[in-house]
Amino acid sequence: MRLIFLGPPGAGKGTQARILERRFGARQISTGDILRENRARGTALGKEAEGYMKRGELVPDALIIAMIERELDSSRDGFIMDGFPRTVAQAEAFDALLARKQWPLDAVVLFDADRKTLVDRLSSRWTNPRNGRTYNTFSNPPRVAGVDDDDGGALVQREDDKPETVSKRLDVYDEQTKPLVAYYRTTGKLAEIDALQSVDDVAHQLAHAIGLEHAH
Ligand code: ADP
Ligand code: ADP
């Protein structure tokens, strides 16, 4: 399966990508997770990206496109793009890469949610920095507060999930990423889902949207 998950920060893209990964062996590619890993390892890419990420701005297209090109080398069996593309320039570059490989997309899934819900979800999000898995104080708490269910390590609140940065990131989404909705609508592959529903409900909508409802 070759999917793009499109939608604002906090809509639940990462949560659903992990569910598909577990159920169907799809491979989630989260550009945010890859960038955070690079920052943690102190790579050149990580250092270049840091300032933009702290401010809630987008990392320059050229860096992101080069990163995705490397990731595609190990995506022969498919991918779920989570958080990419985020600009029209990224989408155009991605189209060209996929065309060259003759890898057509199956669907672009748009996660739709209102701003208040997104702010609430992000301010109560807890993340496992080792693998990017997220929890939520209210809707999806870990068994023990502050501790990952699986690896037993500490969960953190991302610095860009604090209110000022969240507001900036949502503005950046509206200005730079929302135009992708029209861009992908013209391909006839855009499927919209209501991301306000529970995690299970959204998972059902998603399975239906991508034709997997009978696969399990
Ligand atoms: P994204 O990857 O789109 O930024 P996440 O998957 O990290 O979003 O989810 C954002 C926050 O909302 C997390 O704390 C997550 O546990 C929680 N969450 C995800 N999906 C839902 C849902 N359907 N209902 C309530 N909370 C959710
Ligand atoms: P969320 O899941 O909450 O939307 P991400 O983890 O996807 O957040 O992204 C965190 C930050 O990483 C973004 O605010 C941005 O600075 C950077 N980033 C991630 N993906 C991209 C991308 N495709 N283009 C530019 N910047 C990106």
mmCIF file of C-alpha atoms and ligand atoms in Angstrom:
data_model
loop_
_atom_site.group_PDB
_atom_site.id
_atom_site.type_symbol
_atom_site.label_atom_id
_atom_site.label_comp_id
_atom_site.label_asym_id
_atom_site.label_seq_id
_atom_site.Cartn_x
_atom_site.Cartn_y
_atom_site.Cartn_z
ATOM 1 C CA MET A 1 0.000 0.000 0.000
ATOM 2 C CA ARG A 2 1.166 3.490 -0.872
ATOM 3 C CA LEU A 3 -0.635 6.170 1.128
ATOM 4 C CA ILE A 4 -0.275 9.792 2.107
ATOM 5 C CA PHE A 5 -1.813 10.959 5.389
ATOM 6 C CA LEU A 6 -2.686 14.625 5.109
ATOM 7 C CA GLY A 7 -4.008 16.764 7.933
ATOM 8 C CA PRO A 8 -3.096 19.221 10.659
ATOM 9 C CA PRO A 9 -0.857 18.467 13.641
ATOM 10 C CA GLY A 10 -2.820 16.567 16.287
ATOM 11 C CA ALA A 11 -5.393 15.089 13.882
ATOM 12 C CA GLY A 12 -4.267 11.532 14.714
ATOM 13 C CA LYS A 13 -2.203 10.657 11.620
ATOM 14 C CA GLY A 14 0.632 9.041 13.573
ATOM 15 C CA THR A 15 -1.781 7.069 15.761
ATOM 16 C CA GLN A 16 -3.559 5.613 12.713
ATOM 17 C CA ALA A 17 -0.336 4.986 10.788
ATOM 18 C CA ARG A 18 0.873 2.832 13.678
ATOM 19 C CA ILE A 19 -2.389 0.853 13.690
ATOM 20 C CA LEU A 20 -2.063 0.124 9.955
ATOM 21 C CA GLU A 21 1.579 -0.750 10.462
ATOM 22 C CA ARG A 22 0.681 -3.276 13.143
ATOM 23 C CA ARG A 23 -2.269 -4.771 11.249
ATOM 24 C CA PHE A 24 -0.998 -4.800 7.709
ATOM 25 C CA GLY A 25 2.760 -4.464 7.946
ATOM 26 C CA ALA A 26 2.668 -1.110 6.179
ATOM 27 C CA ARG A 27 5.698 1.093 6.738
ATOM 28 C CA GLN A 28 5.102 4.459 8.373
ATOM 29 C CA ILE A 29 7.439 7.224 7.269
ATOM 30 C CA SER A 30 7.088 10.147 9.659
ATOM 31 C CA THR A 31 9.246 13.048 8.540
ATOM 32 C CA GLY A 32 8.847 14.622 12.001
ATOM 33 C CA ASP A 33 10.193 11.454 13.697
ATOM 34 C CA ILE A 34 13.116 11.226 11.268
ATOM 35 C CA LEU A 35 13.991 14.873 11.870
ATOM 36 C CA ARG A 36 13.805 14.443 15.652
ATOM 37 C CA GLU A 37 16.065 11.375 15.416
ATOM 38 C CA ASN A 38 18.558 13.414 13.427
ATOM 39 C CA ARG A 39 18.475 16.133 16.070
ATOM 40 C CA ALA A 40 19.043 13.587 18.837
ATOM 41 C CA ARG A 41 22.037 12.157 16.958
ATOM 42 C CA GLY A 42 23.394 15.641 16.206
ATOM 43 C CA THR A 43 23.647 15.095 12.428
ATOM 44 C CA ALA A 44 24.121 17.996 9.992
ATOM 45 C CA LEU A 45 20.462 17.631 8.935
ATOM 46 C CA GLY A 46 19.373 17.664 12.590
ATOM 47 C CA LYS A 47 21.326 20.849 13.256
ATOM 48 C CA GLU A 48 19.889 22.582 10.201
ATOM 49 C CA ALA A 49 16.337 21.554 11.081
ATOM 50 C CA GLU A 50 16.424 22.441 14.783
ATOM 51 C CA GLY A 51 15.676 26.178 14.625
ATOM 52 C CA TYR A 52 12.730 25.755 12.249
ATOM 53 C CA MET A 53 11.230 22.985 14.367
ATOM 54 C CA LYS A 54 11.565 24.955 17.605
ATOM 55 C CA ARG A 55 9.773 27.903 16.009
ATOM 56 C CA GLY A 56 7.044 25.669 14.566
ATOM 57 C CA GLU A 57 8.046 26.548 11.003
ATOM 58 C CA LEU A 58 8.587 24.138 8.134
ATOM 59 C CA VAL A 59 12.064 22.829 7.424
ATOM 60 C CA PRO A 60 13.174 23.952 3.909
ATOM 61 C CA ASP A 61 11.816 21.850 1.037
ATOM 62 C CA ALA A 62 15.217 20.884 -0.383
ATOM 63 C CA LEU A 63 16.270 19.194 2.887
ATOM 64 C CA ILE A 64 12.972 17.339 3.184
ATOM 65 C CA ILE A 65 12.903 16.157 -0.430
ATOM 66 C CA ALA A 66 16.469 14.804 -0.188
ATOM 67 C CA MET A 67 15.479 12.995 3.011
ATOM 68 C CA ILE A 68 12.429 11.395 1.383
ATOM 69 C CA GLU A 69 14.460 10.321 -1.624
ATOM 70 C CA ARG A 70 16.727 8.350 0.738
ATOM 71 C CA GLU A 71 13.732 6.827 2.543
ATOM 72 C CA LEU A 72 12.131 5.658 -0.709
ATOM 73 C CA ASP A 73 15.122 3.442 -1.376
ATOM 74 C CA SER A 74 13.779 1.110 1.319
ATOM 75 C CA SER A 75 10.064 1.512 0.502
ATOM 76 C CA ARG A 76 9.682 -1.024 -2.273
ATOM 77 C CA ASP A 77 6.906 -2.758 -0.316
ATOM 78 C CA GLY A 78 4.937 0.432 0.232
ATOM 79 C CA PHE A 79 4.682 3.313 2.669
ATOM 80 C CA ILE A 80 2.407 5.542 4.675
ATOM 81 C CA MET A 81 3.671 9.109 4.445
ATOM 82 C CA ASP A 82 2.866 10.778 7.756
ATOM 83 C CA GLY A 83 3.599 14.501 7.702
ATOM 84 C CA PHE A 84 4.879 14.633 4.123
ATOM 85 C CA PRO A 85 4.310 16.374 1.742
ATOM 86 C CA ARG A 86 3.558 19.640 3.507
ATOM 87 C CA THR A 87 3.990 22.136 0.653
ATOM 88 C CA VAL A 88 3.005 22.154 -3.017
ATOM 89 C CA ALA A 89 6.712 22.084 -3.939
ATOM 90 C CA GLN A 90 7.160 18.898 -1.867
ATOM 91 C CA ALA A 91 4.092 17.314 -3.491
ATOM 92 C CA GLU A 92 5.360 18.091 -6.988
ATOM 93 C CA ALA A 93 8.809 16.705 -6.214
ATOM 94 C CA PHE A 94 7.206 13.579 -4.715
ATOM 95 C CA ASP A 95 5.033 13.056 -7.808
ATOM 96 C CA ALA A 96 8.145 13.179 -9.956
ATOM 97 C CA LEU A 97 9.977 10.669 -7.731
ATOM 98 C CA LEU A 98 7.031 8.249 -7.743
ATOM 99 C CA ALA A 99 6.542 8.597 -11.505
ATOM 100 C CA ARG A 100 10.188 7.711 -12.073
ATOM 101 C CA LYS A 101 9.760 4.573 -9.966
ATOM 102 C CA GLN A 102 6.331 3.802 -11.492
ATOM 103 C CA TRP A 103 4.836 3.644 -8.015
ATOM 104 C CA PRO A 104 1.334 5.162 -8.226
ATOM 105 C CA LEU A 105 -0.322 6.272 -4.984
ATOM 106 C CA ASP A 106 -3.322 4.273 -3.741
ATOM 107 C CA ALA A 107 -4.906 7.121 -1.797
ATOM 108 C CA VAL A 108 -4.379 10.426 -0.036
ATOM 109 C CA VAL A 109 -6.299 10.423 3.237
ATOM 110 C CA LEU A 110 -7.339 13.784 4.651
ATOM 111 C CA PHE A 111 -7.852 13.861 8.440
ATOM 112 C CA ASP A 112 -10.374 16.564 9.183
ATOM 113 C CA ALA A 113 -10.581 18.194 12.654
ATOM 114 C CA ASP A 114 -11.334 21.624 14.097
ATOM 115 C CA ARG A 115 -8.720 23.856 15.661
ATOM 116 C CA LYS A 116 -9.980 23.620 19.240
ATOM 117 C CA THR A 117 -9.783 19.817 19.193
ATOM 118 C CA LEU A 118 -6.268 19.953 17.753
ATOM 119 C CA VAL A 119 -5.048 22.388 20.427
ATOM 120 C CA ASP A 120 -6.593 20.204 23.151
ATOM 121 C CA ARG A 121 -5.062 17.000 21.765
ATOM 122 C CA LEU A 122 -1.584 18.468 21.331
ATOM 123 C CA SER A 123 -1.498 20.030 24.793
ATOM 124 C CA SER A 124 -2.251 16.619 26.326
ATOM 125 C CA ARG A 125 -0.032 14.548 24.003
ATOM 126 C CA TRP A 126 2.818 12.503 25.494
ATOM 127 C CA THR A 127 5.419 11.007 23.187
ATOM 128 C CA ASN A 128 7.891 8.154 23.412
ATOM 129 C CA PRO A 129 11.013 9.888 22.036
ATOM 130 C CA ARG A 130 12.604 6.532 21.185
ATOM 131 C CA ASN A 131 10.019 5.485 18.590
ATOM 132 C CA GLY A 132 7.559 8.374 18.172
ATOM 133 C CA ARG A 133 4.573 6.538 19.648
ATOM 134 C CA THR A 134 2.082 8.942 21.197
ATOM 135 C CA TYR A 135 -0.341 8.794 24.111
ATOM 136 C CA ASN A 136 -2.910 11.223 25.411
ATOM 137 C CA THR A 137 -3.648 12.145 29.014
ATOM 138 C CA PHE A 138 -7.393 12.036 28.337
ATOM 139 C CA SER A 139 -8.181 9.888 25.316
ATOM 140 C CA ASN A 140 -5.360 7.349 25.325
ATOM 141 C CA PRO A 141 -3.398 7.295 28.587
ATOM 142 C CA PRO A 142 -0.476 4.922 29.177
ATOM 143 C CA ARG A 143 -1.029 2.249 31.840
ATOM 144 C CA VAL A 144 1.347 4.126 34.162
ATOM 145 C CA ALA A 145 1.479 7.921 33.843
ATOM 146 C CA GLY A 146 4.630 9.142 32.092
ATOM 147 C CA VAL A 147 5.828 5.638 31.138
ATOM 148 C CA ASP A 148 5.600 3.805 27.795
ATOM 149 C CA ASP A 149 3.478 0.614 27.951
ATOM 150 C CA ASP A 150 5.937 -1.428 25.891
ATOM 151 C CA ASP A 151 9.482 -0.316 26.581
ATOM 152 C CA GLY A 152 8.904 1.004 30.115
ATOM 153 C CA GLY A 153 10.923 4.174 29.348
ATOM 154 C CA ALA A 154 9.943 7.777 30.043
ATOM 155 C CA LEU A 155 7.397 9.673 27.928
ATOM 156 C CA VAL A 156 7.988 13.359 27.193
ATOM 157 C CA GLN A 157 5.931 16.357 26.155
ATOM 158 C CA ARG A 158 7.397 17.710 22.907
ATOM 159 C CA GLU A 159 8.687 21.261 23.229
ATOM 160 C CA ASP A 160 6.770 22.262 20.093
ATOM 161 C CA ASP A 161 3.517 21.025 21.693
ATOM 162 C CA LYS A 162 3.428 24.033 24.022
ATOM 163 C CA PRO A 163 0.559 26.441 23.285
ATOM 164 C CA GLU A 164 2.428 29.277 21.493
ATOM 165 C CA THR A 165 4.180 26.884 19.122
ATOM 166 C CA VAL A 166 1.017 24.852 18.531
ATOM 167 C CA SER A 167 -0.792 27.976 17.397
ATOM 168 C CA LYS A 168 2.053 28.836 15.014
ATOM 169 C CA ARG A 169 2.088 25.261 13.595
ATOM 170 C CA LEU A 170 -1.644 25.364 12.949
ATOM 171 C CA ASP A 171 -1.243 28.687 11.092
ATOM 172 C CA VAL A 172 1.592 27.186 9.055
ATOM 173 C CA TYR A 173 -0.678 24.243 8.189
ATOM 174 C CA ASP A 174 -3.448 26.566 6.997
ATOM 175 C CA GLU A 175 -1.075 28.668 4.906
ATOM 176 C CA GLN A 176 1.334 26.133 3.434
ATOM 177 C CA THR A 177 -0.185 22.657 3.673
ATOM 178 C CA LYS A 178 -3.931 23.162 3.163
ATOM 179 C CA PRO A 179 -3.417 23.991 -0.549
ATOM 180 C CA LEU A 180 -2.520 20.303 -0.942
ATOM 181 C CA VAL A 181 -6.167 19.388 -0.419
ATOM 182 C CA ALA A 182 -7.068 21.004 -3.754
ATOM 183 C CA TYR A 183 -3.876 19.645 -5.316
ATOM 184 C CA TYR A 184 -4.745 16.023 -4.480
ATOM 185 C CA ARG A 185 -8.475 16.417 -5.066
ATOM 186 C CA THR A 186 -7.736 16.785 -8.782
ATOM 187 C CA THR A 187 -6.130 13.317 -8.776
ATOM 188 C CA GLY A 188 -9.390 11.674 -7.669
ATOM 189 C CA LYS A 189 -7.479 9.846 -4.926
ATOM 190 C CA LEU A 190 -8.438 12.055 -2.001
ATOM 191 C CA ALA A 191 -10.459 10.348 0.755
ATOM 192 C CA GLU A 192 -11.728 12.481 3.626
ATOM 193 C CA ILE A 193 -12.266 11.129 7.117
ATOM 194 C CA ASP A 194 -13.761 12.648 10.255
ATOM 195 C CA ALA A 195 -10.840 12.711 12.688
ATOM 196 C CA LEU A 196 -13.011 13.906 15.609
ATOM 197 C CA GLN A 197 -14.293 10.383 16.249
ATOM 198 C CA SER A 198 -12.644 7.910 18.633
ATOM 199 C CA VAL A 199 -9.414 6.161 17.632
ATOM 200 C CA ASP A 200 -11.360 2.953 16.829
ATOM 201 C CA ASP A 201 -13.970 4.806 14.772
ATOM 202 C CA VAL A 202 -11.329 6.633 12.789
ATOM 203 C CA ALA A 203 -9.551 3.318 12.182
ATOM 204 C CA HIS A 204 -12.805 1.911 10.757
ATOM 205 C CA GLN A 205 -13.391 4.925 8.523
ATOM 206 C CA LEU A 206 -9.826 4.648 7.326
ATOM 207 C CA ALA A 207 -10.064 0.926 6.530
ATOM 208 C CA HIS A 208 -13.229 1.641 4.566
ATOM 209 C CA ALA A 209 -11.685 4.596 2.720
ATOM 210 C CA ILE A 210 -8.719 2.552 1.532
ATOM 211 C CA GLY A 211 -10.703 -0.614 0.819
ATOM 212 C CA LEU A 212 -9.300 -2.756 3.643
ATOM 213 C CA GLU A 213 -12.475 -3.323 5.643
ATOM 214 C CA HIS A 214 -12.557 -7.030 4.818
ATOM 215 C CA ALA A 215 -8.848 -7.608 5.049
ATOM 216 C CA HIS A 216 -8.814 -8.628 8.674
HETATM 217 P P1 ADP B 1 -0.617 13.666 14.424
HETATM 218 O O1 ADP B 1 0.351 12.574 14.059
HETATM 219 O O2 ADP B 1 -1.649 13.907 13.359
HETATM 220 O O3 ADP B 1 0.072 14.936 14.832
HETATM 221 P P2 ADP B 1 -1.158 12.036 16.799
HETATM 222 O O4 ADP B 1 -1.466 10.695 16.249
HETATM 223 O O5 ADP B 1 0.139 12.250 17.467
HETATM 224 O O6 ADP B 1 -1.458 13.173 15.688
HETATM 225 O O7 ADP B 1 -2.344 12.389 17.838
HETATM 226 C C1 ADP B 1 -2.352 13.628 18.542
HETATM 227 C C2 ADP B 1 -2.817 13.385 19.989
HETATM 228 O O8 ADP B 1 -4.216 13.042 19.984
HETATM 229 C C3 ADP B 1 -2.129 12.243 20.696
HETATM 230 O O9 ADP B 1 -2.056 12.582 22.082
HETATM 231 C C4 ADP B 1 -3.053 11.033 20.478
HETATM 232 O O10 ADP B 1 -2.956 10.076 21.527
HETATM 233 C C5 ADP B 1 -4.413 11.700 20.474
HETATM 234 N N1 ADP B 1 -5.383 11.085 19.534
HETATM 235 C C6 ADP B 1 -5.123 10.525 18.333
HETATM 236 N N2 ADP B 1 -6.260 10.110 17.728
HETATM 237 C C7 ADP B 1 -7.288 10.458 18.573
HETATM 238 C C8 ADP B 1 -8.717 10.298 18.526
HETATM 239 N N3 ADP B 1 -9.318 9.739 17.452
HETATM 240 N N4 ADP B 1 -9.438 10.765 19.572
HETATM 241 C C9 ADP B 1 -8.834 11.337 20.629
HETATM 242 N N5 ADP B 1 -7.504 11.516 20.747
HETATM 243 C C10 ADP B 1 -6.721 11.086 19.733
HETATM 244 P P1 ADP B 2 2.907 16.711 13.957
HETATM 245 O O1 ADP B 2 2.876 15.220 13.890
HETATM 246 O O2 ADP B 2 2.531 17.228 15.288
HETATM 247 O O3 ADP B 2 2.230 17.360 12.809
HETATM 248 P P2 ADP B 2 5.571 16.491 13.003
HETATM 249 O O4 ADP B 2 6.258 15.598 13.943
HETATM 250 O O5 ADP B 2 5.037 15.944 11.742
HETATM 251 O O6 ADP B 2 4.407 17.188 13.805
HETATM 252 O O7 ADP B 2 6.500 17.698 12.617
HETATM 253 C C1 ADP B 2 7.268 18.404 13.580
HETATM 254 C C2 ADP B 2 8.077 19.489 12.873
HETATM 255 O O8 ADP B 2 9.005 18.875 11.956
HETATM 256 C C3 ADP B 2 7.270 20.445 12.012
HETATM 257 O O9 ADP B 2 6.729 21.519 12.774
HETATM 258 C C4 ADP B 2 8.343 20.924 11.006
HETATM 259 O O10 ADP B 2 9.224 21.865 11.608
HETATM 260 C C5 ADP B 2 9.152 19.657 10.772
HETATM 261 N N1 ADP B 2 8.628 18.874 9.617
HETATM 262 C C6 ADP B 2 8.120 17.616 9.652
HETATM 263 N N2 ADP B 2 7.755 17.201 8.434
HETATM 264 C C7 ADP B 2 8.046 18.233 7.578
HETATM 265 C C8 ADP B 2 7.873 18.432 6.175
HETATM 266 N N3 ADP B 2 7.338 17.501 5.371
HETATM 267 N N4 ADP B 2 8.272 19.630 5.661
HETATM 268 C C9 ADP B 2 8.827 20.579 6.437
HETATM 269 N N5 ADP B 2 8.983 20.458 7.755
HETATM 270 C C10 ADP B 2 8.602 19.293 8.339
#
